[in-house]
Short mmCIF file of C-alpha atoms in Angstrom, two decimals:
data_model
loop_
_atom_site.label_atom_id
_atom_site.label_comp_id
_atom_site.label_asym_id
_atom_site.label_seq_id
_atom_site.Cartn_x
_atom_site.Cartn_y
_atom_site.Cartn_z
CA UNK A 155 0.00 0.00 0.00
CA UNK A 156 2.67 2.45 0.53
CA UNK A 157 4.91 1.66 -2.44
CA UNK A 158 5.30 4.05 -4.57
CA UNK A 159 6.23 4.33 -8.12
CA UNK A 160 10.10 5.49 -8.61
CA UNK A 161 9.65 9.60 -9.16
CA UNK A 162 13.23 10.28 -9.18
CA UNK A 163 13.86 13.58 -11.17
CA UNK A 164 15.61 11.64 -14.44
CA UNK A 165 12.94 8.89 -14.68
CA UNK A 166 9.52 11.31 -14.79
CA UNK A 167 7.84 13.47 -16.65
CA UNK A 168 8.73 16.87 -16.66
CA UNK A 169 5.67 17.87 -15.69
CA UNK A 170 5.51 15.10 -12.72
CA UNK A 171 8.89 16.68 -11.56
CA UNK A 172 7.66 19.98 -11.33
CA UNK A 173 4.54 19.24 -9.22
CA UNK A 174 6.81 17.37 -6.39
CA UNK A 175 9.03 20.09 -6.20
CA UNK A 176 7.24 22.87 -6.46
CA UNK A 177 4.37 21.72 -3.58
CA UNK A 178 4.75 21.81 -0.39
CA UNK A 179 3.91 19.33 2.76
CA UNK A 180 1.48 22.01 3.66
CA UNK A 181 -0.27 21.69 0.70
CA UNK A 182 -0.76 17.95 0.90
CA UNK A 183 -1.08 16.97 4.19
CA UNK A 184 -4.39 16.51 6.57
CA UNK A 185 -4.31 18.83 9.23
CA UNK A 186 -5.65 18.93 12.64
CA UNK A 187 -4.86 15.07 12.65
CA UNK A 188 -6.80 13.30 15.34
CA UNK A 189 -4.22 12.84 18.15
CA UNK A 190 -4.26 10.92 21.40
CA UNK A 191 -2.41 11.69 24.95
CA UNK A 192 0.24 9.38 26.76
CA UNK A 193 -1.94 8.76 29.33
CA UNK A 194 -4.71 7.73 26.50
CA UNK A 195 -5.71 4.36 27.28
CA UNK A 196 -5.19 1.65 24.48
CA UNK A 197 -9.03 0.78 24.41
CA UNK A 198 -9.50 4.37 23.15
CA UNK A 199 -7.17 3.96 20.52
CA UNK A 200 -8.94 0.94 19.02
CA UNK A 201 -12.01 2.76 19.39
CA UNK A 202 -10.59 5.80 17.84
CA UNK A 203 -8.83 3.59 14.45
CA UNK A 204 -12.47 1.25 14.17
CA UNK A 205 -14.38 4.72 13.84
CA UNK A 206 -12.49 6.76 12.23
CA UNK A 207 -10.96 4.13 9.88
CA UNK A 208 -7.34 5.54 10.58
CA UNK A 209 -4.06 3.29 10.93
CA UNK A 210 -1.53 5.17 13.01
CA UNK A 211 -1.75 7.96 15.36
CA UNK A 212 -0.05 10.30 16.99
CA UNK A 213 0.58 11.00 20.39
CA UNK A 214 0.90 14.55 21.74
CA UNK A 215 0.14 17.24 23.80
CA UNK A 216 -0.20 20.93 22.87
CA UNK A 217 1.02 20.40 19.76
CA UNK A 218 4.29 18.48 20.94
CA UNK A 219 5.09 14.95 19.89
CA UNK A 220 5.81 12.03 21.94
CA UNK A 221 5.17 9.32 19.37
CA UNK A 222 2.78 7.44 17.29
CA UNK A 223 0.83 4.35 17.84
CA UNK A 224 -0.11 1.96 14.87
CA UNK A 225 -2.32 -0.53 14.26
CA UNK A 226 0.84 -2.84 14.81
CA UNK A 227 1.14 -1.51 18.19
CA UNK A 228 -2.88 -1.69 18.65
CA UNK A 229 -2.51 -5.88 17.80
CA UNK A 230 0.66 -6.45 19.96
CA UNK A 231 -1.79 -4.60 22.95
CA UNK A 232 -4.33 -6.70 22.23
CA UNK A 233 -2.58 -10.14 21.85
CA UNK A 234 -0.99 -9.22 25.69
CA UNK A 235 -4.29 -8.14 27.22
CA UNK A 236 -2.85 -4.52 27.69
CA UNK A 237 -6.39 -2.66 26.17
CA UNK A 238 -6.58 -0.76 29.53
CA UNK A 239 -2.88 0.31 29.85
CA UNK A 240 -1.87 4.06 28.64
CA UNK A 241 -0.51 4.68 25.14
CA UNK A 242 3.02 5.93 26.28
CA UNK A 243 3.58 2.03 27.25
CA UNK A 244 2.77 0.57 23.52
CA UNK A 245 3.68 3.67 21.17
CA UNK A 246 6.81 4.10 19.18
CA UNK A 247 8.44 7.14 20.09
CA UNK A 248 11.27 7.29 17.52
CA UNK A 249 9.33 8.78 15.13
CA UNK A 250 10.38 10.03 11.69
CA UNK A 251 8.77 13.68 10.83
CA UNK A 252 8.84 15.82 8.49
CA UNK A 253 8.44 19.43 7.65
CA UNK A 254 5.45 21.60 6.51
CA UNK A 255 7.77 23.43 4.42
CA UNK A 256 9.73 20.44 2.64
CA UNK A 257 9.01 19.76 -1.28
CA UNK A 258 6.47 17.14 -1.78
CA UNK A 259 9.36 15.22 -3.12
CA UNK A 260 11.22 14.99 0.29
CA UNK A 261 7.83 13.20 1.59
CA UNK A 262 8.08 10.38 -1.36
CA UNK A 263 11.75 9.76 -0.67
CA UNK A 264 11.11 9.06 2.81
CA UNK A 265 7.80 7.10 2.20
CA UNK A 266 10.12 5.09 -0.07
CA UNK A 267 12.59 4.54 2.62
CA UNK A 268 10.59 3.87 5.90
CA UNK A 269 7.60 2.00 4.34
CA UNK A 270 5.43 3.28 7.12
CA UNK A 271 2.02 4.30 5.85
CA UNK A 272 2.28 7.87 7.68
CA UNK A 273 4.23 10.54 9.11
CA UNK A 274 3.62 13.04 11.53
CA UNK A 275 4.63 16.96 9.95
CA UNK A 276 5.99 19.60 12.15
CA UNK A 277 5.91 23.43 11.88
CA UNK A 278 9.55 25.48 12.24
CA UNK A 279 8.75 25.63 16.10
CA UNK A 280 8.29 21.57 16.22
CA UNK A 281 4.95 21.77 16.94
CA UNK A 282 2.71 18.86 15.44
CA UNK A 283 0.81 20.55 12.65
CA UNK A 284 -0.84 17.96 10.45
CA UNK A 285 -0.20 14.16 8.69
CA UNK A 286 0.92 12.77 5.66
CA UNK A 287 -0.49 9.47 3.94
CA UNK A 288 0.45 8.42 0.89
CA UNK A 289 -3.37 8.66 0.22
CA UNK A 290 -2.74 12.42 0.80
CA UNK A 291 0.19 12.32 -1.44
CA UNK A 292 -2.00 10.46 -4.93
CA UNK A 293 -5.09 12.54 -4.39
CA UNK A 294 -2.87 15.83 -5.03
CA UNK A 295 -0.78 14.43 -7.34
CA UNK A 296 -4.33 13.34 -9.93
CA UNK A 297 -5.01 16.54 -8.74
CA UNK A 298 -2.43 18.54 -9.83
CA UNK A 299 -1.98 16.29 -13.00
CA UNK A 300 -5.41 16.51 -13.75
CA UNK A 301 -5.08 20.34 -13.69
CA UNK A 302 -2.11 20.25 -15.80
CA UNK A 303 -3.77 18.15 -18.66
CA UNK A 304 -6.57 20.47 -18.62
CA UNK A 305 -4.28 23.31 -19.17
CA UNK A 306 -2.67 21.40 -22.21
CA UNK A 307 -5.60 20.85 -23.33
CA UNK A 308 -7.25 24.16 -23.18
CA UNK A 309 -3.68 25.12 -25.05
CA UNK A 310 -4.09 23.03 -28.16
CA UNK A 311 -7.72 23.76 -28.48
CA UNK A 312 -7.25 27.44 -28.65
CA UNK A 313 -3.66 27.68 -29.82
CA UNK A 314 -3.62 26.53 -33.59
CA UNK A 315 -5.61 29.13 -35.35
CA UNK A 316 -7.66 28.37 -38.59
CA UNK A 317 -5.42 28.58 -41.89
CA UNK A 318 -2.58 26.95 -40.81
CA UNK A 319 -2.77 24.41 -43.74
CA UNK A 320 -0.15 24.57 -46.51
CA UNK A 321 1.43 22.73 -48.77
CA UNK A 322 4.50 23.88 -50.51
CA UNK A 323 7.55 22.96 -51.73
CA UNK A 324 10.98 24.66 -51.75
CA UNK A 325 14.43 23.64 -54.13
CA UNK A 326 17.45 23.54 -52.96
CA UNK A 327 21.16 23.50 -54.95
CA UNK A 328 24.51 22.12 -53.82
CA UNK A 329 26.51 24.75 -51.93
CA UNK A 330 23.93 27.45 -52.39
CA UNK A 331 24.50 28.71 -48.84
CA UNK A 332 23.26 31.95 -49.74
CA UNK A 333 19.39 30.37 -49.83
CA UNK A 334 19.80 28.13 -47.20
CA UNK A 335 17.81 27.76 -44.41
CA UNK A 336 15.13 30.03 -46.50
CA UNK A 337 12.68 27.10 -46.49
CA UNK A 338 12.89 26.75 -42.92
CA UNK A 339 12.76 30.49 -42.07
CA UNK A 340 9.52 30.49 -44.13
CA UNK A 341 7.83 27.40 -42.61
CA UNK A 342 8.86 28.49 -39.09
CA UNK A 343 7.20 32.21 -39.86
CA UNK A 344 3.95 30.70 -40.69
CA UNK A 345 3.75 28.51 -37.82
CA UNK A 346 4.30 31.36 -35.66
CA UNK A 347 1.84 33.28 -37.58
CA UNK A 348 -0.51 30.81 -36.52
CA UNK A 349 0.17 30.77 -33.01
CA UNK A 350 1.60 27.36 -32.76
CA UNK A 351 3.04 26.15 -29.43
CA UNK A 352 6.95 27.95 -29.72
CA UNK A 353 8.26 24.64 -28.21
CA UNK A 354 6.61 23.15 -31.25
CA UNK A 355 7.65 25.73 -33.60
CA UNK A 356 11.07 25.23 -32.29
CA UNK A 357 10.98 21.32 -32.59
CA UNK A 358 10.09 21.88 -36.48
CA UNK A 359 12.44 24.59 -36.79
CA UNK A 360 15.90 22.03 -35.80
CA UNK A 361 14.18 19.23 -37.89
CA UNK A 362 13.37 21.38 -40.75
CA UNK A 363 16.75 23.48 -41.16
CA UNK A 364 19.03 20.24 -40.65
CA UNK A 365 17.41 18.41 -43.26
CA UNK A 366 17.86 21.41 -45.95
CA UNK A 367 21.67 22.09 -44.65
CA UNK A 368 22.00 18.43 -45.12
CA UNK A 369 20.71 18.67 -48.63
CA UNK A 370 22.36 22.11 -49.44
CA UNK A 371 25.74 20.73 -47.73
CA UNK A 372 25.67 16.88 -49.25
CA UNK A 373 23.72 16.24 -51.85
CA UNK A 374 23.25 17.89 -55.48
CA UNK A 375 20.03 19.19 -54.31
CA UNK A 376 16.53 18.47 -54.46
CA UNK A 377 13.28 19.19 -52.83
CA UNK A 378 11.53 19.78 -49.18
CA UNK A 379 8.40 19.54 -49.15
CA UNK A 380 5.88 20.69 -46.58
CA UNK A 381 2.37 19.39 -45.57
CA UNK A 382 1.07 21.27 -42.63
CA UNK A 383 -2.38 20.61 -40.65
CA UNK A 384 -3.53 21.32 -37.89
CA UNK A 385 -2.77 17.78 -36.52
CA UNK A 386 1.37 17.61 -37.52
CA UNK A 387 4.39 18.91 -39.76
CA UNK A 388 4.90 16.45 -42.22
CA UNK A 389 8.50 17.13 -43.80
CA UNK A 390 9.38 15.23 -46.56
CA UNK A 391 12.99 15.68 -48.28
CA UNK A 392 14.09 14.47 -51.72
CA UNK A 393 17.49 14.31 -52.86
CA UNK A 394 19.01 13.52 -56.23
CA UNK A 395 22.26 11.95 -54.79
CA UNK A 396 24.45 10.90 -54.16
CA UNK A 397 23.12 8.53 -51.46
CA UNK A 398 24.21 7.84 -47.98
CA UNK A 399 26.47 4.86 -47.77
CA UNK A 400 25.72 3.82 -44.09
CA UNK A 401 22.43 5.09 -42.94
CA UNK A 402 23.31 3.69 -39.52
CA UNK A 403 26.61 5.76 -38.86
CA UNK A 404 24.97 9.08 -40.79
CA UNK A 405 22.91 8.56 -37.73
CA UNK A 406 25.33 8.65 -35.31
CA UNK A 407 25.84 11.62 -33.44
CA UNK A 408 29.91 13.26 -34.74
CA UNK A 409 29.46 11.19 -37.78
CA UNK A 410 30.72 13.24 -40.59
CA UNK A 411 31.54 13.20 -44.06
CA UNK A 412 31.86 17.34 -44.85
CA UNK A 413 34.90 18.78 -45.72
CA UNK A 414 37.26 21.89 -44.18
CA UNK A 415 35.79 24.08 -46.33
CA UNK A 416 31.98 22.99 -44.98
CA UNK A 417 33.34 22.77 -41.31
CA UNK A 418 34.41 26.26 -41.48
CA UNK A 419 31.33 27.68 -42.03
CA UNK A 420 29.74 25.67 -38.71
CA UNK A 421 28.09 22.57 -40.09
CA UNK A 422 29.14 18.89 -40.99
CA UNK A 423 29.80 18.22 -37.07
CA UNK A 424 27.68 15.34 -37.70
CA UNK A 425 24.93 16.60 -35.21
CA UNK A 426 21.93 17.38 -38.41
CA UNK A 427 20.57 14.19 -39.31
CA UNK A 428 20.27 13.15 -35.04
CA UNK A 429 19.16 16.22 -34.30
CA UNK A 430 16.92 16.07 -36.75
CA UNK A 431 15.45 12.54 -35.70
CA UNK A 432 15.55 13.44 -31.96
CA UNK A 433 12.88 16.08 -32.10
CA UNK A 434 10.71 14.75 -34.73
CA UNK A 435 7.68 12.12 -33.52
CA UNK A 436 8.02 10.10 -36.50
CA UNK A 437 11.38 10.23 -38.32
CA UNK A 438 12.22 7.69 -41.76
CA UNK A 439 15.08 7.80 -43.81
CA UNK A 440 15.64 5.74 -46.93
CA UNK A 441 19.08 6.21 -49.16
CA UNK A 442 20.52 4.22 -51.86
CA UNK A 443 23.89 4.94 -52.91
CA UNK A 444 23.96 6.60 -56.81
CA UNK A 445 20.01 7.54 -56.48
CA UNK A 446 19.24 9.48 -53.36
CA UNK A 447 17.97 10.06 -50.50
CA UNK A 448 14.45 10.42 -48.90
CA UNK A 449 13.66 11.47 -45.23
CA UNK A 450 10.07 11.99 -43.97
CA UNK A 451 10.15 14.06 -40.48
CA UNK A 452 6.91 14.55 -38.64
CA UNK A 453 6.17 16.88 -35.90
CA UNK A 454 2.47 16.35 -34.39
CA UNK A 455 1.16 19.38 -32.79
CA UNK A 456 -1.75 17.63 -31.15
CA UNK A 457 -1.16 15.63 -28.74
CA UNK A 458 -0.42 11.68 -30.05
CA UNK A 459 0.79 9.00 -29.34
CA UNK A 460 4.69 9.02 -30.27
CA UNK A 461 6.43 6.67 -32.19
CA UNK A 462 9.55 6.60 -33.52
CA UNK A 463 10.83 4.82 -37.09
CA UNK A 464 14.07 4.72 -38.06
CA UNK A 465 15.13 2.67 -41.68
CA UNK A 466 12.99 0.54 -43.36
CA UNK B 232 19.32 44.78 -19.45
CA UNK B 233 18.69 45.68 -23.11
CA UNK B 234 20.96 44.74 -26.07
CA UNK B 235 22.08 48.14 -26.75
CA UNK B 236 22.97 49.20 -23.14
CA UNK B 237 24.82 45.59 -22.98
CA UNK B 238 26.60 46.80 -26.50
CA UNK B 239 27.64 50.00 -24.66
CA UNK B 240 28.99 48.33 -21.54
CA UNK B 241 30.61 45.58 -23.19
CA UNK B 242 32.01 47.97 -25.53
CA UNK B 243 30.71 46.57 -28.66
CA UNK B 244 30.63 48.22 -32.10
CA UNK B 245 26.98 48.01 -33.51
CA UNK B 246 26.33 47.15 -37.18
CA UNK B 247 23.53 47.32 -37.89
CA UNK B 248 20.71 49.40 -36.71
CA UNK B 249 17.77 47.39 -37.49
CA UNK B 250 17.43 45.51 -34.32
CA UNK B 251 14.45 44.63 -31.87
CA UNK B 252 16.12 46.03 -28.49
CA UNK B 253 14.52 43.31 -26.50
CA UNK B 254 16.13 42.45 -22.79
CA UNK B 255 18.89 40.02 -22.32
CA UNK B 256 18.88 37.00 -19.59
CA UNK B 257 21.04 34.53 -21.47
CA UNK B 258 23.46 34.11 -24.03
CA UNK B 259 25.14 30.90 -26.00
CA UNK B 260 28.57 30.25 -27.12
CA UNK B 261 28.72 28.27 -30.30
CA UNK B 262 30.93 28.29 -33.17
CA UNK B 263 28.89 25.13 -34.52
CA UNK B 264 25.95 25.81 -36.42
CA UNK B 265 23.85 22.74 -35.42
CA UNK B 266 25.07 22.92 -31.76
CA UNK B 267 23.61 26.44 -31.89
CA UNK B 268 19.93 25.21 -33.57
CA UNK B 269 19.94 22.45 -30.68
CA UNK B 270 21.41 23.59 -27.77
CA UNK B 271 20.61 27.47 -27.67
CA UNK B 272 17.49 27.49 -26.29
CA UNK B 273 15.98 30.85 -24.99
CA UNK B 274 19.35 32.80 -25.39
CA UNK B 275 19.26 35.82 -26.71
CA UNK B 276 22.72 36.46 -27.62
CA UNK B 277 25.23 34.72 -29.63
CA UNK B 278 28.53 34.51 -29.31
CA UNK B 279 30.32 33.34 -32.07
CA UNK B 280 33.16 33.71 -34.97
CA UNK B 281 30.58 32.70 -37.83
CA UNK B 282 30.04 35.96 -39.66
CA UNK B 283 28.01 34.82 -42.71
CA UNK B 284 24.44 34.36 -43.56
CA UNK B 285 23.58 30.72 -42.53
CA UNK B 286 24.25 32.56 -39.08
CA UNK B 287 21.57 34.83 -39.24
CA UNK B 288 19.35 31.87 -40.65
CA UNK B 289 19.78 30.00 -37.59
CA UNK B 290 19.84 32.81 -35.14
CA UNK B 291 16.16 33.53 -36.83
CA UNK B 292 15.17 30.05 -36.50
CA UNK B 293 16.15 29.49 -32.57
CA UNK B 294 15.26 32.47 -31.53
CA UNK B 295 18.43 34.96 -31.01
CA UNK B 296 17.80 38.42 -31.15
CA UNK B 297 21.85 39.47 -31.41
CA UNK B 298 24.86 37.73 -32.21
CA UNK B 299 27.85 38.99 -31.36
CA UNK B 300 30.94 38.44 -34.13
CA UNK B 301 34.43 37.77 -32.20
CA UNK B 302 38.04 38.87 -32.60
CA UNK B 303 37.26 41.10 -35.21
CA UNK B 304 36.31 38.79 -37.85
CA UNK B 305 34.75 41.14 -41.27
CA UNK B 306 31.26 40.67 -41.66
CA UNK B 307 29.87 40.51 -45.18
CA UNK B 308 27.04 43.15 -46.49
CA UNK B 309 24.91 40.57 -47.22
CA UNK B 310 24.69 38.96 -43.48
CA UNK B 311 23.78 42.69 -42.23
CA UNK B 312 21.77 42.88 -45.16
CA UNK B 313 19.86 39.68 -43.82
CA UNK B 314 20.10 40.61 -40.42
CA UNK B 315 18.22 43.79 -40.72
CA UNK B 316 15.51 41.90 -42.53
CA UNK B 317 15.19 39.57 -39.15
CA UNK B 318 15.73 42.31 -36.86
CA UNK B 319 19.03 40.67 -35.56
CA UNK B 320 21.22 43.20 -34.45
CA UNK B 321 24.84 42.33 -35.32
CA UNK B 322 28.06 43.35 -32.65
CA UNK B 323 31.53 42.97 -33.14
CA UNK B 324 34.50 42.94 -30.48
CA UNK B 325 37.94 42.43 -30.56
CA UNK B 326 37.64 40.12 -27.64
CA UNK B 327 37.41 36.69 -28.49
CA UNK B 328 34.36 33.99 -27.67
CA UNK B 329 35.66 33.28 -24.21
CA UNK B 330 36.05 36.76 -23.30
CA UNK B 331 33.26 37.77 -24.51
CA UNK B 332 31.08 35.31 -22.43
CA UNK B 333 32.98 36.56 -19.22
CA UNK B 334 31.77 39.70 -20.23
CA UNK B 335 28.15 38.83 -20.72
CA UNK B 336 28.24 36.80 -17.77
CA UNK B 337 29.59 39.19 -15.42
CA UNK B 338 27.12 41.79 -16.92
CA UNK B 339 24.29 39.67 -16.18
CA UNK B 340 25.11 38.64 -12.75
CA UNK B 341 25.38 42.50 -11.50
#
């Protein structure tokens, strides 16, 4: 019951990350927790957990701690016969607390160390302020996660304004620096124009302007071709040579077959074709040596499923 | 602070007047084209030896809204040309990249 799923900051969503970071105990935890005194006999306790369907609780007095007292310690009291003696006799009192003010995070990182299903929270003066369950802990999460898809969604329905299709296509020529990156500059302008997401705009931006370096740098030129909808980016680039040898290592990240001359000018680090792939949702490439070579880049900008494709 | 009052601190002679003046929070470092389109993020300044037009392209395309051109490398008529089509304004310093960054750094820190 109180396992939870690994949340560490380089396995979750960014989104996910955010949330246990940015909230506080405060904001998660019950407060005014039901308490019980030392002196409290153990038949109120059992009374206390049957009614109020609680598991652990904690022992204190104005607001200062002395313990807590589970249902473990409620059986081992019961198995002995000791319903009538006082609390401070069957509690735990090294207890593990934490801090109103501590990142929700600090609260799963001890939940996955202790196991226990709750822990007490204390203010900055130590005083007993309110409890944490992991109960507490999943409620604000679909909370806060709930909120967040809202607000994507809410973004993509208003975001992508009406007009956005086109369908164009753009030549490029070996070498011919001075055009290059034109098709790109255009296509990223009329995203914008339509208010697309900038992340988006961005994403399509890298994909789009590697691909026509690649062509203008590489290969004796050829076409890039645009479909836009309001759904994705399709990118589709046509070459008429001279091929890729080894798709595989073009792939490779420092991979590069660009002379001085090329290198000079900032490109041919053999960082286009993966950029390229790593920020497109669908990504193909197809070359044969002496014909060409054809790479279809998609970018949705509704929110999909994502797949990646690399050869055929 | 604003491109042109960084220009003035840092010294920097301004080529072109065409420019957005927009504030500046961060800056890249980047003589590599595709490193830039990547890597650059939200910068608003680049620092860099690549005076030619692909610059400007890529500048446009991630974002930049002034690059600054290092140890007093020439820069062609037809990169200001495209630059003041983009609204790029274009610096140049004597310093070189890593200077420069100190510079930028320090200026952004006070």
């Amino acid at each position: 019951m109180n396992r939870l799923p690994d949340l560490s900051p380089d396995k979750s969503p960014l989104t996910l990350v955010e949330v246990i970071y940015s909230t506080t105990i405060r904001e998660v935890m019950s407060t005014d927790p039901i308490t019980v005194e030392r002196n409290t006999p153990m038949s109120t306790v059992q009374q206390l957990m049957r009614d109020q369907g609680i598991s652990g609780l904690p022992v204190a007095e104005q607001g200062r701690l002395f313990g807590i007292v589970s249902v473990q310690d409620l059986i081992e009291a019961l198995q002995q016969g000791k319903l009538n003696v006082a609390v401070s006799n069957c509690m735990t009192e090294r207890v593990v607390t934490l801090e109103e003010d501590m990142p929700l995070s600090m609260a799963i990182s001890t939940f996955s160390k202790y196991r226990f299903g709750r822990f007490p929270v204390l203010n900055a003066a130590q005083r007993l302020t309110g409890i944490i369950s992991v109960r507490d802990i999943n409620v604000t999460l679909v909370n806060r996660l709930l909120q967040q898809v809202s607000k994507f969604e809410s973004m993509f329905d208003s975001e992508v304004t009406p007009g956005i299709e086109l369908n164009r296509v753009f030549h490029t020529r070996q070498h011919d620096f001075e055009n290059g990156g034109k098709a790109s500059t255009t296509i990223k302008k009329h995203l914008v124009d339509h208010h697309v997401d900038r992340s988006l705009v961005k994403r399509v931006a890298i994909a789009s302007y590697e691909l026509e370096m690649n062509q203008v740098v590489h290969s004796i030129g050829g076409t890039i071709s645009y479909r836009i909808t309001p759904e994705a980016v399709e990118i589709l680039v046509q070459d008429r040579g001279p091929g890729i040898e080894n798709v595989d290592q073009a792939l490779t990240e420092g991979f590069t077959t660009a002379n001085e001359w090329i290198k000079s000018l900032g490109f041919g680090a053999g960082l286009g074709l993966p950029n390229a792939k790593r920020v497109s949702d669908i990504f193909f490439i197809h070359s044969e040596p002496g014909v060409g070579t054809t790479v279809k880049a998609v970018v949705y900008l509704q929110p999909k499923k994502e797949e990646k494709h690399e050869t055929e | 602070m604003k491109l042109s009052e960084m220009a003035t601190h840092a010294n920097w002679a301004s080529l072109q007047p065409e420019f957005v003046d927009s504030e500046v929070e961060a800056a890249y470092t980047s003589d590599l084209l595709s490193d830039v389109m990547a890597n650059a993020h939200d910068a608003d300044v680049l620092i860099t030896i690549q005076a030619h037009n692909n610059t400007i392209a890529v500048a446009s395309l991630a974002g930049i809204k002034g690059i600054v051109i290092c140890n007093d490398r020439s820069i062609p008529e037809d990169m200001l040309a495209s630059a003041a089509k983009e609204k790029i304004a274009i610096f140049r310093t004597s310093q070189n990249q890593f200077q420069t960054s100190q510079t930028v750094a320090n200026a952004l820190d006070a």
